[in-house]
PDB file of C-alpha atoms in Angstrom:
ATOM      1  CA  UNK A  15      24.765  41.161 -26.067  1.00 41.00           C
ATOM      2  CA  UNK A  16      23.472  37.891 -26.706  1.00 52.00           C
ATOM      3  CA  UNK A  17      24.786  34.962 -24.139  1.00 59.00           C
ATOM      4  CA  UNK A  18      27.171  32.445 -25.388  1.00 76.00           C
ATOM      5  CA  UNK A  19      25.508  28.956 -26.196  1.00 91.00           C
ATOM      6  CA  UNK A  20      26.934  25.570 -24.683  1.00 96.00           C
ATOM      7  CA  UNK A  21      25.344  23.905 -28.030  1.00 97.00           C
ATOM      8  CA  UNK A  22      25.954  24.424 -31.489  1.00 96.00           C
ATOM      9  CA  UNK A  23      23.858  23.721 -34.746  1.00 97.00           C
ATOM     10  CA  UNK A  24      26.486  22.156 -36.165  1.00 96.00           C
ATOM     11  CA  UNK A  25      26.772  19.772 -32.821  1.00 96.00           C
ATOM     12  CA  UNK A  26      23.031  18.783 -33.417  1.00 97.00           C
ATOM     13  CA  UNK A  27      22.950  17.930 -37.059  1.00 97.00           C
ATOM     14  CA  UNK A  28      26.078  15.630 -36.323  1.00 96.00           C
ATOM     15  CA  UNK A  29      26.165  12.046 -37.122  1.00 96.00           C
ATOM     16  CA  UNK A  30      29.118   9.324 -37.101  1.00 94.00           C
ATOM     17  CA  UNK A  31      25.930   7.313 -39.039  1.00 96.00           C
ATOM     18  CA  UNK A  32      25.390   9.605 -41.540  1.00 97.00           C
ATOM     19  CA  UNK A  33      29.105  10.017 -41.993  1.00 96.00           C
ATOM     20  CA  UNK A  34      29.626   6.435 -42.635  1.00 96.00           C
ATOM     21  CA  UNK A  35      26.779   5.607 -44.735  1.00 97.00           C
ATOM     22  CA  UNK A  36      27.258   8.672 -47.035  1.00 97.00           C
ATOM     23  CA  UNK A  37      23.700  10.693 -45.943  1.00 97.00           C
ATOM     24  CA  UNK A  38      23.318  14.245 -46.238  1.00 97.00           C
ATOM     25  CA  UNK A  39      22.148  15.367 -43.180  1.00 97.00           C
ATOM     26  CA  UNK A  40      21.975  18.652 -43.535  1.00 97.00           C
ATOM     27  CA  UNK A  41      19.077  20.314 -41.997  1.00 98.00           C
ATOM     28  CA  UNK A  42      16.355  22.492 -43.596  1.00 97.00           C
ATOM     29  CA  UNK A  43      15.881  26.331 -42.631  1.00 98.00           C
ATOM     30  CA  UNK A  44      13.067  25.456 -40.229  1.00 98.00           C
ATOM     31  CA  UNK A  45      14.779  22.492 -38.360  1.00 98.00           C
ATOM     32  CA  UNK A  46      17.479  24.901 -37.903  1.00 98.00           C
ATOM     33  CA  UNK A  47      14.953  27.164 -36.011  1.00 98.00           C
ATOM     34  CA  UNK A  48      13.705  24.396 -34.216  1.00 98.00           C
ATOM     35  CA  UNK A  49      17.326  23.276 -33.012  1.00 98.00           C
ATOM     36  CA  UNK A  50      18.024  26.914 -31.913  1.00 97.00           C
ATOM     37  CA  UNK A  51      14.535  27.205 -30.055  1.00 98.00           C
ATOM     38  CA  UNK A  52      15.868  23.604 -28.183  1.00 98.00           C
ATOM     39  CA  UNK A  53      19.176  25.291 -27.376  1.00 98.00           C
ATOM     40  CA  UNK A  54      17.951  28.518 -25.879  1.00 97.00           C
ATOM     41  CA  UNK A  55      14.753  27.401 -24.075  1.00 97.00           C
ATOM     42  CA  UNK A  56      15.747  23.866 -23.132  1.00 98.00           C
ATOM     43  CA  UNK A  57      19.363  22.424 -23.623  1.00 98.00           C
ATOM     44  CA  UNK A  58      21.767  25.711 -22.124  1.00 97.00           C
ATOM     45  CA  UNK A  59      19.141  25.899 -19.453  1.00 98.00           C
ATOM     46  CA  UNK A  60      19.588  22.298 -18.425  1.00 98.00           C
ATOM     47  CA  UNK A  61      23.737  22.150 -19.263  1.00 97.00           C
ATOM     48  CA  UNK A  62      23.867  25.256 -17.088  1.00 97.00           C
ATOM     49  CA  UNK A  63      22.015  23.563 -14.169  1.00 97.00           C
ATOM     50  CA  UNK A  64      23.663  20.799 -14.765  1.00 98.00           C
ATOM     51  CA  UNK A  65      27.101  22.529 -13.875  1.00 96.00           C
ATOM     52  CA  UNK A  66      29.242  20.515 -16.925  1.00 96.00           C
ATOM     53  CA  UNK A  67      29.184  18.818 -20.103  1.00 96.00           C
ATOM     54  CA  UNK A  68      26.166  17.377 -21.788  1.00 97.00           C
ATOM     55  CA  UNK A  69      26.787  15.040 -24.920  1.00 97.00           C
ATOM     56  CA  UNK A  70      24.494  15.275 -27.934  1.00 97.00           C
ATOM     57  CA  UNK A  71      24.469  11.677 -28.571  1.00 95.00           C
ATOM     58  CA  UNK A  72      21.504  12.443 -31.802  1.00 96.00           C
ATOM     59  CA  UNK A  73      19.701  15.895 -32.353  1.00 97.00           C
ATOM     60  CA  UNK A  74      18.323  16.195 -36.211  1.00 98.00           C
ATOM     61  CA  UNK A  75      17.929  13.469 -38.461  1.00 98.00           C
ATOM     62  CA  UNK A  76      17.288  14.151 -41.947  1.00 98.00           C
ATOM     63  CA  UNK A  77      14.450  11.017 -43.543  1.00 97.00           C
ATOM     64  CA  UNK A  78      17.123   8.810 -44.376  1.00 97.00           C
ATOM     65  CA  UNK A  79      19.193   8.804 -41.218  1.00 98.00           C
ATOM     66  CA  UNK A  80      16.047   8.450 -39.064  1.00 97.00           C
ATOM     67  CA  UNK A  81      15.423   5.211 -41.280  1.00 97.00           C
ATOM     68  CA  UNK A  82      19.016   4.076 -40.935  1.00 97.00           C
ATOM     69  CA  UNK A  83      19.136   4.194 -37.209  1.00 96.00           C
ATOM     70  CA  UNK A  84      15.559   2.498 -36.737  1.00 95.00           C
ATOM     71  CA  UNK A  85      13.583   6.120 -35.754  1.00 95.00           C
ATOM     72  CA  UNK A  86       9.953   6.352 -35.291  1.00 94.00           C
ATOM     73  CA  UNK A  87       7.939   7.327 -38.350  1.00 94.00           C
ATOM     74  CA  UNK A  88       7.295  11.031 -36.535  1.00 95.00           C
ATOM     75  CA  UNK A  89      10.399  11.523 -34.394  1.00 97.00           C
ATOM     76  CA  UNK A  90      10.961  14.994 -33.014  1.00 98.00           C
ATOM     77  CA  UNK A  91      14.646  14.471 -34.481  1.00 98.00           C
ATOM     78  CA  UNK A  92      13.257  14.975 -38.245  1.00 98.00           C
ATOM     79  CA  UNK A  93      12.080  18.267 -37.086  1.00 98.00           C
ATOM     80  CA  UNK A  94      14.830  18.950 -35.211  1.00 98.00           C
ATOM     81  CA  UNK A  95      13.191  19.726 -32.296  1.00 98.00           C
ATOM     82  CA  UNK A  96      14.411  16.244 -30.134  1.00 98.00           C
ATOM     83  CA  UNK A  97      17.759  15.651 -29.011  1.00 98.00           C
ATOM     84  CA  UNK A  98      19.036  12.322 -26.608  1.00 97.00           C
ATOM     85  CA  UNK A  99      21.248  13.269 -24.102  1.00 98.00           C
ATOM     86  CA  UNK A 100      24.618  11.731 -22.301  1.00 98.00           C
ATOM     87  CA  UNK A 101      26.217  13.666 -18.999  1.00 98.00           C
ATOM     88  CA  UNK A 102      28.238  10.690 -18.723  1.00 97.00           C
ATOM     89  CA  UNK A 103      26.977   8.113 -16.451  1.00 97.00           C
ATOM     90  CA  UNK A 104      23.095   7.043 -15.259  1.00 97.00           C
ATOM     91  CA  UNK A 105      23.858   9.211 -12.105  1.00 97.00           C
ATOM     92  CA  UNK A 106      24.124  12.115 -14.211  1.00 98.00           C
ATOM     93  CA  UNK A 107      21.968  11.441 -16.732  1.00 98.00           C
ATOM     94  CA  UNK A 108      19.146  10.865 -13.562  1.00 98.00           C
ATOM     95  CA  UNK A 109      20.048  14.380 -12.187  1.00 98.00           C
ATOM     96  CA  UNK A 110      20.164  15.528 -15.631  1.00 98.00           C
ATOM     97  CA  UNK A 111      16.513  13.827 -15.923  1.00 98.00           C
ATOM     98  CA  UNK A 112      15.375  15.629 -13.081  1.00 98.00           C
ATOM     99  CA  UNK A 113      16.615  18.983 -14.113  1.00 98.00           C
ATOM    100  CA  UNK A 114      14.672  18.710 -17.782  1.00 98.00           C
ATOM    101  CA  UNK A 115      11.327  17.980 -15.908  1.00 98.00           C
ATOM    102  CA  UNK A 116      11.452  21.783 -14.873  1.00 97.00           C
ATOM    103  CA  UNK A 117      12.528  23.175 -18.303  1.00 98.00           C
ATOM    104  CA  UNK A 118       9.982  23.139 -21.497  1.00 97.00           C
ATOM    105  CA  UNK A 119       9.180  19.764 -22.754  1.00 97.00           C
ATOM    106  CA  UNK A 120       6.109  18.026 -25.134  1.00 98.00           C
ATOM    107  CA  UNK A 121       8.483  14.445 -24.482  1.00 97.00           C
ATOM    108  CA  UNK A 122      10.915  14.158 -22.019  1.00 98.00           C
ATOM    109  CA  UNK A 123      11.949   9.871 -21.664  1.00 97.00           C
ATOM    110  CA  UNK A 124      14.580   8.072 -19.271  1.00 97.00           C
ATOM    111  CA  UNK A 125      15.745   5.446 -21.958  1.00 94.00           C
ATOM    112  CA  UNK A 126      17.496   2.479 -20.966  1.00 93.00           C
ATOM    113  CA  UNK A 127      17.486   2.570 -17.628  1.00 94.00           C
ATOM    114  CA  UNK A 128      19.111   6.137 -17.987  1.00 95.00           C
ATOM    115  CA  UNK A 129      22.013   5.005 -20.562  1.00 96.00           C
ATOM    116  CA  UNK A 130      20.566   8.366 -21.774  1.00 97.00           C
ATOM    117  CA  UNK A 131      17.773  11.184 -21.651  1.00 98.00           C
ATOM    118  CA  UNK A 132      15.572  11.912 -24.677  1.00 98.00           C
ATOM    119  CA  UNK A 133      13.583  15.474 -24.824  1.00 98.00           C
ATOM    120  CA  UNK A 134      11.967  17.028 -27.367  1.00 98.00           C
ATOM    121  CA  UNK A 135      10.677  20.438 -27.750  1.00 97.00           C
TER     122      UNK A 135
END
């Protein structure tokens, strides 16, 4: 019996952006992998060590929504492989920070002064 994720697909490929400026965001076959490798191995781990809520702020971003929102050229999030992170205030998100050092990472960043976590798998 497989364990019951705290993260969803759908939850990653979200976007109040996208919505609003009409871009499919729907993500390919393999950024779907990608996402579900970043659930299991990084994001239930952390949310479960965490002991509450984590908020997906951005997980994949199709070409066109990485553009819109001012992305890097080679994000993580066009793979879907990067999500930022919220536990709800720079306390959290610091503990939070703390706890994803331990977990698999290839970028792990404290952005803004901890207004939220970035990691990528």
């Amino acid at each position: 019996m497989k364990n019951e994720s705290f993260f969803s697909i759908e939850e990653l490929s979200a976007s109040t952006t996208a919505k609003r400026l009409g871009i499919d965001n729907t993500p390919s076959a393999e950024a779907v992998k990608n996402m579900r490798r970043l659930i299991n191995r990084v994001l239930d781990p952390a949310r479960k060590a965490l002991g509450m809520p984590i908020t997906v702020n951005s997980g994949f971003r199709s070409p066109a929504l990485n553009a819109a929102v001012g992305g890097a050229a080679r994000s993580y999030h066009l793979s879907g492989r990067a999500a930022d992170l919220n536990a709800g205030s720079r306390k959290l998100n610091l503990r939070l920070y703390d706890i994803l050092k331990s977990l698999p990472h290839v970028e792990l960043i404290n952005e803004q002064n901890a207004t939220w976590i970035h990691v990528a798998l």
